[in-house]
Amino acid sequence: MNTVTVIGSINLDRTIRVTYMPKPGETIHTKETFSAGGGKGANQAVAARRSDAKTYFIGGVGRDEAGKTMTELLEQEEIDISGVATLDNQATGQAYIIVDDQGENSIMIHAGANNAFTVAQVQENKEIIQKSDFIIAQFESAIEPTVEAFRIARANGVRTILNPAPALENVPDELLAVTDMIIPNETETEILTGITITDEKSLKEAAQVFHGLGIEAVIITIGSKGAYYDIADGASGIVPAFKVHAVDTTAAGDTFIGAMSSVLTKDFSNLEEAIRYGNQASSLTVQRFGAQPSIPYKHELI
């Protein structure tokens, strides 16, 4: 069983289902509204835990009802939240999600407490990181604590996985220097490398840029086509996605990363097999509505 620590975002998701995306200035009726647990970090942690990884979380929530709801949801998943700070004068992160009948979504995020937990809080939870196999981070929370967490991980032989989403044009060099694996999508890859993804040749070229920054393993998710992987001086290829009818793509990428981390070996020797497992998990997620409610359990995948 892998031990996975996630550092990053915890959001209460408020989802609106519509037939189609409204145009600017247009008023339309909704089909359904609901709230659920979300945030890229929390989604990834739930996906790892539901695939039987021992899972820890480092982050922050506000001293409010949304924070209480989210900590209770994570505790119900048996995720260790001793590293989650409850912060005064901060609102818990929230996401406002619109999903249409084609399964496409638009998401607006209020970061709140996700951007308020500190480097000092990461240092207080150093022991959690040290006993992990993997630590996963995204860009929905403050960068400085993430850099510190990855530094601690690198110094202790813990593998670091960076999901650079939402994309930043200027990712700190000190973060990339302590990243073992990067998992962007096509858009994020273009922003980070300047290479437009059109075919396997451009995927390879982008991967080489990441390798040039010192990152050992690259996985570029390519939507319904699956995922391209490339290990420095090693194997590369495309692992196809499972063909399904998507109703809501929210949390698909987070499910992929969390599930994959639960079965990945620290030397990345089973990367293709781990990607296939992540693809299978995300193929179930997109057939269901909501972020965390849609994430599958291990028994659904074996």
PDB file of C-alpha atoms in Angstrom:
ATOM      1  CA  MET A   1       0.000   0.000   0.000  1.00  0.00           C
ATOM      2  CA  ASN A   2       1.401   3.400  -0.990  1.00  0.00           C
ATOM      3  CA  THR A   3       1.408   6.323   1.420  1.00  0.00           C
ATOM      4  CA  VAL A   4       0.347   9.483  -0.421  1.00  0.00           C
ATOM      5  CA  THR A   5       0.352  13.043   0.914  1.00  0.00           C
ATOM      6  CA  VAL A   6      -1.514  15.741  -0.982  1.00  0.00           C
ATOM      7  CA  ILE A   7      -0.783  19.418  -0.421  1.00  0.00           C
ATOM      8  CA  GLY A   8      -3.217  21.882  -1.943  1.00  0.00           C
ATOM      9  CA  SER A   9      -6.792  22.942  -2.328  1.00  0.00           C
ATOM     10  CA  ILE A  10      -9.969  22.083  -0.468  1.00  0.00           C
ATOM     11  CA  ASN A  11     -13.127  23.575  -1.989  1.00  0.00           C
ATOM     12  CA  LEU A  12     -16.827  23.253  -1.441  1.00  0.00           C
ATOM     13  CA  ASP A  13     -18.200  22.831  -4.977  1.00  0.00           C
ATOM     14  CA  ARG A  14     -21.502  24.406  -5.965  1.00  0.00           C
ATOM     15  CA  THR A  15     -22.612  22.866  -9.254  1.00  0.00           C
ATOM     16  CA  ILE A  16     -25.273  24.075 -11.695  1.00  0.00           C
ATOM     17  CA  ARG A  17     -26.464  21.757 -14.478  1.00  0.00           C
ATOM     18  CA  VAL A  18     -27.695  23.396 -17.691  1.00  0.00           C
ATOM     19  CA  THR A  19     -28.734  22.207 -21.146  1.00  0.00           C
ATOM     20  CA  TYR A  20     -26.153  24.472 -22.791  1.00  0.00           C
ATOM     21  CA  MET A  21     -23.676  27.151 -21.716  1.00  0.00           C
ATOM     22  CA  PRO A  22     -25.325  30.600 -21.606  1.00  0.00           C
ATOM     23  CA  LYS A  23     -24.042  33.305 -23.916  1.00  0.00           C
ATOM     24  CA  PRO A  24     -22.929  36.654 -22.427  1.00  0.00           C
ATOM     25  CA  GLY A  25     -26.025  38.497 -21.207  1.00  0.00           C
ATOM     26  CA  GLU A  26     -28.300  35.461 -21.632  1.00  0.00           C
ATOM     27  CA  THR A  27     -30.548  34.158 -18.838  1.00  0.00           C
ATOM     28  CA  ILE A  28     -31.430  30.452 -18.885  1.00  0.00           C
ATOM     29  CA  HIS A  29     -33.137  27.960 -16.576  1.00  0.00           C
ATOM     30  CA  THR A  30     -31.046  25.387 -14.731  1.00  0.00           C
ATOM     31  CA  LYS A  31     -31.792  21.651 -14.610  1.00  0.00           C
ATOM     32  CA  GLU A  32     -30.334  21.005 -11.158  1.00  0.00           C
ATOM     33  CA  THR A  33     -28.121  22.564  -8.483  1.00  0.00           C
ATOM     34  CA  PHE A  34     -26.156  20.732  -5.790  1.00  0.00           C
ATOM     35  CA  SER A  35     -23.153  21.072  -3.473  1.00  0.00           C
ATOM     36  CA  ALA A  36     -20.372  18.515  -3.015  1.00  0.00           C
ATOM     37  CA  GLY A  37     -16.808  18.170  -1.853  1.00  0.00           C
ATOM     38  CA  GLY A  38     -14.184  19.405  -4.306  1.00  0.00           C
ATOM     39  CA  GLY A  39     -10.914  21.212  -4.861  1.00  0.00           C
ATOM     40  CA  LYS A  40      -8.202  19.635  -6.979  1.00  0.00           C
ATOM     41  CA  GLY A  41      -6.150  18.686  -3.939  1.00  0.00           C
ATOM     42  CA  ALA A  42      -9.028  17.158  -2.016  1.00  0.00           C
ATOM     43  CA  ASN A  43     -10.249  15.328  -5.136  1.00  0.00           C
ATOM     44  CA  GLN A  44      -6.805  13.802  -5.655  1.00  0.00           C
ATOM     45  CA  ALA A  45      -6.648  12.742  -2.010  1.00  0.00           C
ATOM     46  CA  VAL A  46     -10.090  11.118  -2.190  1.00  0.00           C
ATOM     47  CA  ALA A  47      -9.115   9.272  -5.382  1.00  0.00           C
ATOM     48  CA  ALA A  48      -5.912   7.973  -3.768  1.00  0.00           C
ATOM     49  CA  ARG A  49      -7.724   6.908  -0.599  1.00  0.00           C
ATOM     50  CA  ARG A  50     -10.546   5.162  -2.470  1.00  0.00           C
ATOM     51  CA  SER A  51      -7.868   3.128  -4.232  1.00  0.00           C
ATOM     52  CA  ASP A  52      -6.543   2.073  -0.815  1.00  0.00           C
ATOM     53  CA  ALA A  53      -3.546   4.425  -0.462  1.00  0.00           C
ATOM     54  CA  LYS A  54      -2.843   5.610   3.078  1.00  0.00           C
ATOM     55  CA  THR A  55      -3.570   9.293   2.528  1.00  0.00           C
ATOM     56  CA  TYR A  56      -2.603  12.504   4.326  1.00  0.00           C
ATOM     57  CA  PHE A  57      -3.564  16.086   3.527  1.00  0.00           C
ATOM     58  CA  ILE A  58      -1.793  19.402   4.120  1.00  0.00           C
ATOM     59  CA  GLY A  59      -3.824  22.556   3.505  1.00  0.00           C
ATOM     60  CA  GLY A  60      -6.213  25.057   5.026  1.00  0.00           C
ATOM     61  CA  VAL A  61      -9.918  25.748   5.535  1.00  0.00           C
ATOM     62  CA  GLY A  62     -11.767  28.676   7.079  1.00  0.00           C
ATOM     63  CA  ARG A  63     -13.540  28.650  10.424  1.00  0.00           C
ATOM     64  CA  ASP A  64     -16.932  28.480   8.694  1.00  0.00           C
ATOM     65  CA  GLU A  65     -19.678  26.037   7.736  1.00  0.00           C
ATOM     66  CA  ALA A  66     -18.009  25.156   4.429  1.00  0.00           C
ATOM     67  CA  GLY A  67     -14.788  24.333   6.292  1.00  0.00           C
ATOM     68  CA  LYS A  68     -16.661  22.158   8.779  1.00  0.00           C
ATOM     69  CA  THR A  69     -18.410  20.345   5.922  1.00  0.00           C
ATOM     70  CA  MET A  70     -15.180  19.719   4.033  1.00  0.00           C
ATOM     71  CA  THR A  71     -13.180  18.464   7.025  1.00  0.00           C
ATOM     72  CA  GLU A  72     -16.044  16.124   7.930  1.00  0.00           C
ATOM     73  CA  LEU A  73     -16.155  14.788   4.359  1.00  0.00           C
ATOM     74  CA  LEU A  74     -12.405  14.133   4.318  1.00  0.00           C
ATOM     75  CA  GLU A  75     -12.572  12.445   7.736  1.00  0.00           C
ATOM     76  CA  GLN A  76     -15.383  10.208   6.464  1.00  0.00           C
ATOM     77  CA  GLU A  77     -13.007   9.095   3.696  1.00  0.00           C
ATOM     78  CA  GLU A  78     -10.456   8.160   6.421  1.00  0.00           C
ATOM     79  CA  ILE A  79      -7.972  10.735   5.101  1.00  0.00           C
ATOM     80  CA  ASP A  80      -5.615  11.998   7.815  1.00  0.00           C
ATOM     81  CA  ILE A  81      -6.314  15.751   8.056  1.00  0.00           C
ATOM     82  CA  SER A  82      -4.027  16.533  10.993  1.00  0.00           C
ATOM     83  CA  GLY A  83      -2.096  18.728   8.517  1.00  0.00           C
ATOM     84  CA  VAL A  84      -5.170  20.821   7.623  1.00  0.00           C
ATOM     85  CA  ALA A  85      -5.162  24.181   9.438  1.00  0.00           C
ATOM     86  CA  THR A  86      -8.413  25.931  10.392  1.00  0.00           C
ATOM     87  CA  LEU A  87      -7.681  29.596   9.698  1.00  0.00           C
ATOM     88  CA  ASP A  88      -9.339  32.609  11.285  1.00  0.00           C
ATOM     89  CA  ASN A  89     -10.526  35.458   9.043  1.00  0.00           C
ATOM     90  CA  GLN A  90     -10.432  33.252   5.935  1.00  0.00           C
ATOM     91  CA  ALA A  91     -13.260  31.735   3.920  1.00  0.00           C
ATOM     92  CA  THR A  92     -12.989  28.079   2.929  1.00  0.00           C
ATOM     93  CA  GLY A  93     -12.263  27.709  -0.790  1.00  0.00           C
ATOM     94  CA  GLN A  94     -15.307  27.451  -3.015  1.00  0.00           C
ATOM     95  CA  ALA A  95     -15.810  26.541  -6.662  1.00  0.00           C
ATOM     96  CA  TYR A  96     -18.790  27.469  -8.822  1.00  0.00           C
ATOM     97  CA  ILE A  97     -19.241  24.936 -11.620  1.00  0.00           C
ATOM     98  CA  ILE A  98     -21.519  24.984 -14.660  1.00  0.00           C
ATOM     99  CA  VAL A  99     -21.978  21.651 -16.479  1.00  0.00           C
ATOM    100  CA  ASP A 100     -23.849  21.302 -19.788  1.00  0.00           C
ATOM    101  CA  ASP A 101     -25.518  18.289 -21.438  1.00  0.00           C
ATOM    102  CA  GLN A 102     -22.325  17.510 -23.375  1.00  0.00           C
ATOM    103  CA  GLY A 103     -20.433  17.051 -20.102  1.00  0.00           C
ATOM    104  CA  GLU A 104     -18.334  20.181 -20.627  1.00  0.00           C
ATOM    105  CA  ASN A 105     -17.793  22.471 -17.662  1.00  0.00           C
ATOM    106  CA  SER A 106     -16.837  26.021 -16.723  1.00  0.00           C
ATOM    107  CA  ILE A 107     -15.354  26.540 -13.260  1.00  0.00           C
ATOM    108  CA  MET A 108     -14.826  29.698 -11.208  1.00  0.00           C
ATOM    109  CA  ILE A 109     -12.809  29.413  -7.998  1.00  0.00           C
ATOM    110  CA  HIS A 110     -12.577  31.533  -4.864  1.00  0.00           C
ATOM    111  CA  ALA A 111      -9.300  30.376  -3.266  1.00  0.00           C
ATOM    112  CA  GLY A 112      -9.826  31.747   0.249  1.00  0.00           C
ATOM    113  CA  ALA A 113      -7.982  29.628   2.840  1.00  0.00           C
ATOM    114  CA  ASN A 114      -6.202  27.662   0.095  1.00  0.00           C
ATOM    115  CA  ASN A 115      -3.956  30.668  -0.440  1.00  0.00           C
ATOM    116  CA  ALA A 116      -3.549  31.445   3.250  1.00  0.00           C
ATOM    117  CA  PHE A 117      -1.855  28.392   4.763  1.00  0.00           C
ATOM    118  CA  THR A 118       1.868  28.966   5.197  1.00  0.00           C
ATOM    119  CA  VAL A 119       5.377  27.582   4.857  1.00  0.00           C
ATOM    120  CA  ALA A 120       5.490  27.339   8.667  1.00  0.00           C
ATOM    121  CA  GLN A 121       2.449  25.059   8.621  1.00  0.00           C
ATOM    122  CA  VAL A 122       4.206  22.798   6.100  1.00  0.00           C
ATOM    123  CA  GLN A 123       7.275  22.655   8.345  1.00  0.00           C
ATOM    124  CA  GLU A 124       5.045  21.703  11.290  1.00  0.00           C
ATOM    125  CA  ASN A 125       3.903  18.689   9.252  1.00  0.00           C
ATOM    126  CA  LYS A 126       7.352  17.658   8.079  1.00  0.00           C
ATOM    127  CA  GLU A 127       6.991  14.159   9.571  1.00  0.00           C
ATOM    128  CA  ILE A 128       3.904  13.449   7.441  1.00  0.00           C
ATOM    129  CA  ILE A 129       5.874  14.212   4.284  1.00  0.00           C
ATOM    130  CA  GLN A 130       8.912  12.222   5.421  1.00  0.00           C
ATOM    131  CA  LYS A 131       6.912   9.009   5.849  1.00  0.00           C
ATOM    132  CA  SER A 132       5.196   9.260   2.444  1.00  0.00           C
ATOM    133  CA  ASP A 133       5.989   7.463  -0.803  1.00  0.00           C
ATOM    134  CA  PHE A 134       4.578  10.296  -2.914  1.00  0.00           C
ATOM    135  CA  ILE A 135       3.530  13.902  -2.427  1.00  0.00           C
ATOM    136  CA  ILE A 136       1.150  15.514  -4.921  1.00  0.00           C
ATOM    137  CA  ALA A 137       0.561  19.242  -5.476  1.00  0.00           C
ATOM    138  CA  GLN A 138      -1.406  21.502  -7.832  1.00  0.00           C
ATOM    139  CA  PHE A 139      -1.696  25.262  -8.441  1.00  0.00           C
ATOM    140  CA  GLU A 140      -5.006  25.935  -6.643  1.00  0.00           C
ATOM    141  CA  SER A 141      -3.153  26.954  -3.481  1.00  0.00           C
ATOM    142  CA  ALA A 142      -0.201  29.152  -2.496  1.00  0.00           C
ATOM    143  CA  ILE A 143       3.070  28.231  -4.245  1.00  0.00           C
ATOM    144  CA  GLU A 144       5.555  28.889  -1.424  1.00  0.00           C
ATOM    145  CA  PRO A 145       4.230  26.128   0.882  1.00  0.00           C
ATOM    146  CA  THR A 146       4.272  23.728  -2.074  1.00  0.00           C
ATOM    147  CA  VAL A 147       7.925  24.516  -2.802  1.00  0.00           C
ATOM    148  CA  GLU A 148       8.793  23.890   0.856  1.00  0.00           C
ATOM    149  CA  ALA A 149       6.868  20.588   0.908  1.00  0.00           C
ATOM    150  CA  PHE A 150       8.644  19.393  -2.248  1.00  0.00           C
ATOM    151  CA  ARG A 151      12.028  20.400  -0.811  1.00  0.00           C
ATOM    152  CA  ILE A 152      11.359  18.357   2.326  1.00  0.00           C
ATOM    153  CA  ALA A 153      10.198  15.442   0.163  1.00  0.00           C
ATOM    154  CA  ARG A 154      13.275  15.538  -2.090  1.00  0.00           C
ATOM    155  CA  ALA A 155      15.597  15.615   0.936  1.00  0.00           C
ATOM    156  CA  ASN A 156      13.907  12.488   2.307  1.00  0.00           C
ATOM    157  CA  GLY A 157      13.604  10.333  -0.815  1.00  0.00           C
ATOM    158  CA  VAL A 158       9.877  11.020  -1.234  1.00  0.00           C
ATOM    159  CA  ARG A 159       8.738  11.220  -4.872  1.00  0.00           C
ATOM    160  CA  THR A 160       7.122  14.510  -5.932  1.00  0.00           C
ATOM    161  CA  ILE A 161       4.232  14.756  -8.418  1.00  0.00           C
ATOM    162  CA  LEU A 162       3.227  18.171  -9.764  1.00  0.00           C
ATOM    163  CA  ASN A 163      -0.096  18.757 -11.482  1.00  0.00           C
ATOM    164  CA  PRO A 164       0.437  22.300 -12.911  1.00  0.00           C
ATOM    165  CA  ALA A 165      -3.241  23.246 -12.941  1.00  0.00           C
ATOM    166  CA  PRO A 166      -4.666  25.789 -13.259  1.00  0.00           C
ATOM    167  CA  ALA A 167      -1.729  26.717 -15.499  1.00  0.00           C
ATOM    168  CA  LEU A 168       0.760  29.391 -14.466  1.00  0.00           C
ATOM    169  CA  GLU A 169       2.944  31.108 -17.038  1.00  0.00           C
ATOM    170  CA  ASN A 170       5.810  31.526 -14.585  1.00  0.00           C
ATOM    171  CA  VAL A 171       6.360  28.409 -12.503  1.00  0.00           C
ATOM    172  CA  PRO A 172       9.183  28.973  -9.985  1.00  0.00           C
ATOM    173  CA  ASP A 173      12.417  27.264 -11.027  1.00  0.00           C
ATOM    174  CA  GLU A 174      12.923  26.106  -7.454  1.00  0.00           C
ATOM    175  CA  LEU A 175       9.694  24.088  -7.655  1.00  0.00           C
ATOM    176  CA  LEU A 176      10.560  22.436 -10.984  1.00  0.00           C
ATOM    177  CA  ALA A 177      14.026  21.610  -9.614  1.00  0.00           C
ATOM    178  CA  VAL A 178      12.451  19.364  -6.945  1.00  0.00           C
ATOM    179  CA  THR A 179       9.724  17.835  -9.151  1.00  0.00           C
ATOM    180  CA  ASP A 180      10.112  14.161 -10.107  1.00  0.00           C
ATOM    181  CA  MET A 181       6.953  13.854 -12.224  1.00  0.00           C
ATOM    182  CA  ILE A 182       4.838  16.507 -13.946  1.00  0.00           C
ATOM    183  CA  ILE A 183       1.274  15.854 -15.178  1.00  0.00           C
ATOM    184  CA  PRO A 184      -0.107  18.713 -17.330  1.00  0.00           C
ATOM    185  CA  ASN A 185      -2.863  18.551 -19.947  1.00  0.00           C
ATOM    186  CA  GLU A 186      -2.367  19.791 -23.517  1.00  0.00           C
ATOM    187  CA  THR A 187      -3.234  23.424 -22.720  1.00  0.00           C
ATOM    188  CA  GLU A 188      -1.012  23.537 -19.643  1.00  0.00           C
ATOM    189  CA  THR A 189       1.793  21.902 -21.626  1.00  0.00           C
ATOM    190  CA  GLU A 190       1.638  24.635 -24.269  1.00  0.00           C
ATOM    191  CA  ILE A 191       1.688  27.392 -21.632  1.00  0.00           C
ATOM    192  CA  LEU A 192       4.676  25.835 -19.857  1.00  0.00           C
ATOM    193  CA  THR A 193       6.736  24.776 -22.901  1.00  0.00           C
ATOM    194  CA  GLY A 194       5.509  26.982 -25.767  1.00  0.00           C
ATOM    195  CA  ILE A 195       4.874  23.816 -27.817  1.00  0.00           C
ATOM    196  CA  THR A 196       1.400  23.276 -29.286  1.00  0.00           C
ATOM    197  CA  ILE A 197       0.366  19.642 -28.962  1.00  0.00           C
ATOM    198  CA  THR A 198      -0.772  18.269 -32.323  1.00  0.00           C
ATOM    199  CA  ASP A 199       0.711  14.767 -32.552  1.00  0.00           C
ATOM    200  CA  GLU A 200       3.102  12.326 -30.881  1.00  0.00           C
ATOM    201  CA  LYS A 201       6.128  14.220 -32.201  1.00  0.00           C
ATOM    202  CA  SER A 202       5.038  17.429 -30.442  1.00  0.00           C
ATOM    203  CA  LEU A 203       4.290  15.431 -27.272  1.00  0.00           C
ATOM    204  CA  LYS A 204       7.845  14.092 -27.352  1.00  0.00           C
ATOM    205  CA  GLU A 205       9.272  17.580 -27.934  1.00  0.00           C
ATOM    206  CA  ALA A 206       7.330  18.978 -24.973  1.00  0.00           C
ATOM    207  CA  ALA A 207       8.473  16.102 -22.771  1.00  0.00           C
ATOM    208  CA  GLN A 208      12.077  16.853 -23.693  1.00  0.00           C
ATOM    209  CA  VAL A 209      11.604  20.450 -22.513  1.00  0.00           C
ATOM    210  CA  PHE A 210      10.418  19.151 -19.128  1.00  0.00           C
ATOM    211  CA  HIS A 211      13.303  16.691 -18.957  1.00  0.00           C
ATOM    212  CA  GLY A 212      15.634  19.603 -19.657  1.00  0.00           C
ATOM    213  CA  LEU A 213      14.319  21.228 -16.466  1.00  0.00           C
ATOM    214  CA  GLY A 214      15.394  18.159 -14.514  1.00  0.00           C
ATOM    215  CA  ILE A 215      12.000  16.408 -14.350  1.00  0.00           C
ATOM    216  CA  GLU A 216      12.394  12.641 -14.683  1.00  0.00           C
ATOM    217  CA  ALA A 217       8.884  11.568 -15.693  1.00  0.00           C
ATOM    218  CA  VAL A 218       6.310  13.384 -17.818  1.00  0.00           C
ATOM    219  CA  ILE A 219       2.654  12.462 -18.315  1.00  0.00           C
ATOM    220  CA  ILE A 220       0.636  14.683 -20.664  1.00  0.00           C
ATOM    221  CA  THR A 221      -3.083  13.964 -20.504  1.00  0.00           C
ATOM    222  CA  ILE A 222      -4.707  14.209 -23.928  1.00  0.00           C
ATOM    223  CA  GLY A 223      -8.425  14.078 -23.123  1.00  0.00           C
ATOM    224  CA  SER A 224     -10.431  11.318 -24.770  1.00  0.00           C
ATOM    225  CA  LYS A 225      -7.255   9.983 -26.412  1.00  0.00           C
ATOM    226  CA  GLY A 226      -5.712   9.023 -23.055  1.00  0.00           C
ATOM    227  CA  ALA A 227      -2.265   9.951 -21.744  1.00  0.00           C
ATOM    228  CA  TYR A 228       1.251  10.240 -23.175  1.00  0.00           C
ATOM    229  CA  TYR A 229       4.134   9.295 -20.910  1.00  0.00           C
ATOM    230  CA  ASP A 230       7.860   9.837 -21.271  1.00  0.00           C
ATOM    231  CA  ILE A 231      10.593   8.863 -18.822  1.00  0.00           C
ATOM    232  CA  ALA A 232      13.991  10.538 -19.243  1.00  0.00           C
ATOM    233  CA  ASP A 233      16.302   8.118 -21.065  1.00  0.00           C
ATOM    234  CA  GLY A 234      13.547   5.507 -20.867  1.00  0.00           C
ATOM    235  CA  ALA A 235      10.198   4.379 -22.232  1.00  0.00           C
ATOM    236  CA  SER A 236       7.540   6.577 -23.815  1.00  0.00           C
ATOM    237  CA  GLY A 237       4.171   6.044 -25.459  1.00  0.00           C
ATOM    238  CA  ILE A 238       0.428   6.698 -25.390  1.00  0.00           C
ATOM    239  CA  VAL A 239      -1.889   4.763 -23.092  1.00  0.00           C
ATOM    240  CA  PRO A 240      -5.376   4.981 -24.659  1.00  0.00           C
ATOM    241  CA  ALA A 241      -8.383   6.192 -22.687  1.00  0.00           C
ATOM    242  CA  PHE A 242     -11.411   3.970 -22.094  1.00  0.00           C
ATOM    243  CA  LYS A 243     -14.252   4.829 -24.495  1.00  0.00           C
ATOM    244  CA  VAL A 244     -17.267   5.983 -22.482  1.00  0.00           C
ATOM    245  CA  HIS A 245     -20.096   8.525 -22.690  1.00  0.00           C
ATOM    246  CA  ALA A 246     -19.072  11.500 -20.508  1.00  0.00           C
ATOM    247  CA  VAL A 247     -21.777  13.408 -18.623  1.00  0.00           C
ATOM    248  CA  ASP A 248     -19.506  15.544 -16.377  1.00  0.00           C
ATOM    249  CA  THR A 249     -15.727  15.876 -16.744  1.00  0.00           C
ATOM    250  CA  THR A 250     -15.271  17.587 -13.345  1.00  0.00           C
ATOM    251  CA  ALA A 251     -12.501  15.839 -11.328  1.00  0.00           C
ATOM    252  CA  ALA A 252     -11.535  13.493 -14.186  1.00  0.00           C
ATOM    253  CA  GLY A 253      -7.890  14.603 -14.153  1.00  0.00           C
ATOM    254  CA  ASP A 254      -7.759  14.609 -10.350  1.00  0.00           C
ATOM    255  CA  THR A 255      -9.144  11.074 -10.236  1.00  0.00           C
ATOM    256  CA  PHE A 256      -6.528   9.955 -12.754  1.00  0.00           C
ATOM    257  CA  ILE A 257      -3.659  11.380 -10.681  1.00  0.00           C
ATOM    258  CA  GLY A 258      -4.888  10.192  -7.289  1.00  0.00           C
ATOM    259  CA  ALA A 259      -5.751   6.687  -8.450  1.00  0.00           C
ATOM    260  CA  MET A 260      -2.485   6.339 -10.373  1.00  0.00           C
ATOM    261  CA  SER A 261      -0.417   7.403  -7.339  1.00  0.00           C
ATOM    262  CA  SER A 262      -1.998   4.642  -5.268  1.00  0.00           C
ATOM    263  CA  VAL A 263      -0.468   1.895  -7.444  1.00  0.00           C
ATOM    264  CA  LEU A 264       2.679   3.570  -8.849  1.00  0.00           C
ATOM    265  CA  THR A 265       6.082   2.232  -7.801  1.00  0.00           C
ATOM    266  CA  LYS A 266       8.642   4.774  -6.582  1.00  0.00           C
ATOM    267  CA  ASP A 267      11.043   3.879  -9.400  1.00  0.00           C
ATOM    268  CA  PHE A 268       8.240   4.455 -11.985  1.00  0.00           C
ATOM    269  CA  SER A 269       8.896   0.950 -13.389  1.00  0.00           C
ATOM    270  CA  ASN A 270       5.150   0.207 -13.658  1.00  0.00           C
ATOM    271  CA  LEU A 271       4.201   3.633 -15.054  1.00  0.00           C
ATOM    272  CA  GLU A 272       2.263   2.357 -18.078  1.00  0.00           C
ATOM    273  CA  GLU A 273       0.235  -0.033 -15.923  1.00  0.00           C
ATOM    274  CA  ALA A 274      -0.403   2.722 -13.343  1.00  0.00           C
ATOM    275  CA  ILE A 275      -1.597   5.088 -16.088  1.00  0.00           C
ATOM    276  CA  ARG A 276      -3.988   2.428 -17.353  1.00  0.00           C
ATOM    277  CA  TYR A 277      -5.420   2.099 -13.842  1.00  0.00           C
ATOM    278  CA  GLY A 278      -5.772   5.901 -13.603  1.00  0.00           C
ATOM    279  CA  ASN A 279      -7.482   5.989 -17.001  1.00  0.00           C
ATOM    280  CA  GLN A 280      -9.967   3.367 -15.868  1.00  0.00           C
ATOM    281  CA  ALA A 281     -10.747   5.321 -12.700  1.00  0.00           C
ATOM    282  CA  SER A 282     -11.286   8.598 -14.579  1.00  0.00           C
ATOM    283  CA  SER A 283     -13.487   6.811 -17.157  1.00  0.00           C
ATOM    284  CA  LEU A 284     -15.937   6.037 -14.341  1.00  0.00           C
ATOM    285  CA  THR A 285     -15.708   9.561 -12.896  1.00  0.00           C
ATOM    286  CA  VAL A 286     -16.839  11.219 -16.144  1.00  0.00           C
ATOM    287  CA  GLN A 287     -19.945   9.017 -16.264  1.00  0.00           C
ATOM    288  CA  ARG A 288     -21.201  10.525 -12.990  1.00  0.00           C
ATOM    289  CA  PHE A 289     -22.091  14.017 -11.758  1.00  0.00           C
ATOM    290  CA  GLY A 290     -20.101  16.010  -9.214  1.00  0.00           C
ATOM    291  CA  ALA A 291     -16.443  15.964  -8.179  1.00  0.00           C
ATOM    292  CA  GLN A 292     -15.886  13.748  -5.134  1.00  0.00           C
ATOM    293  CA  PRO A 293     -19.222  11.878  -5.404  1.00  0.00           C
ATOM    294  CA  SER A 294     -18.123  10.619  -8.839  1.00  0.00           C
ATOM    295  CA  ILE A 295     -14.704   9.218  -7.810  1.00  0.00           C
ATOM    296  CA  PRO A 296     -14.664   5.392  -7.904  1.00  0.00           C
ATOM    297  CA  TYR A 297     -13.510   2.906  -5.288  1.00  0.00           C
ATOM    298  CA  LYS A 298     -10.891   0.227  -5.893  1.00  0.00           C
ATOM    299  CA  HIS A 299     -13.459  -2.577  -5.933  1.00  0.00           C
ATOM    300  CA  GLU A 300     -15.045  -0.941  -9.004  1.00  0.00           C
ATOM    301  CA  LEU A 301     -11.734  -1.070 -10.870  1.00  0.00           C
ATOM    302  CA  ILE A 302     -10.494  -4.644 -10.342  1.00  0.00           C
TER     303      ILE A 302
END
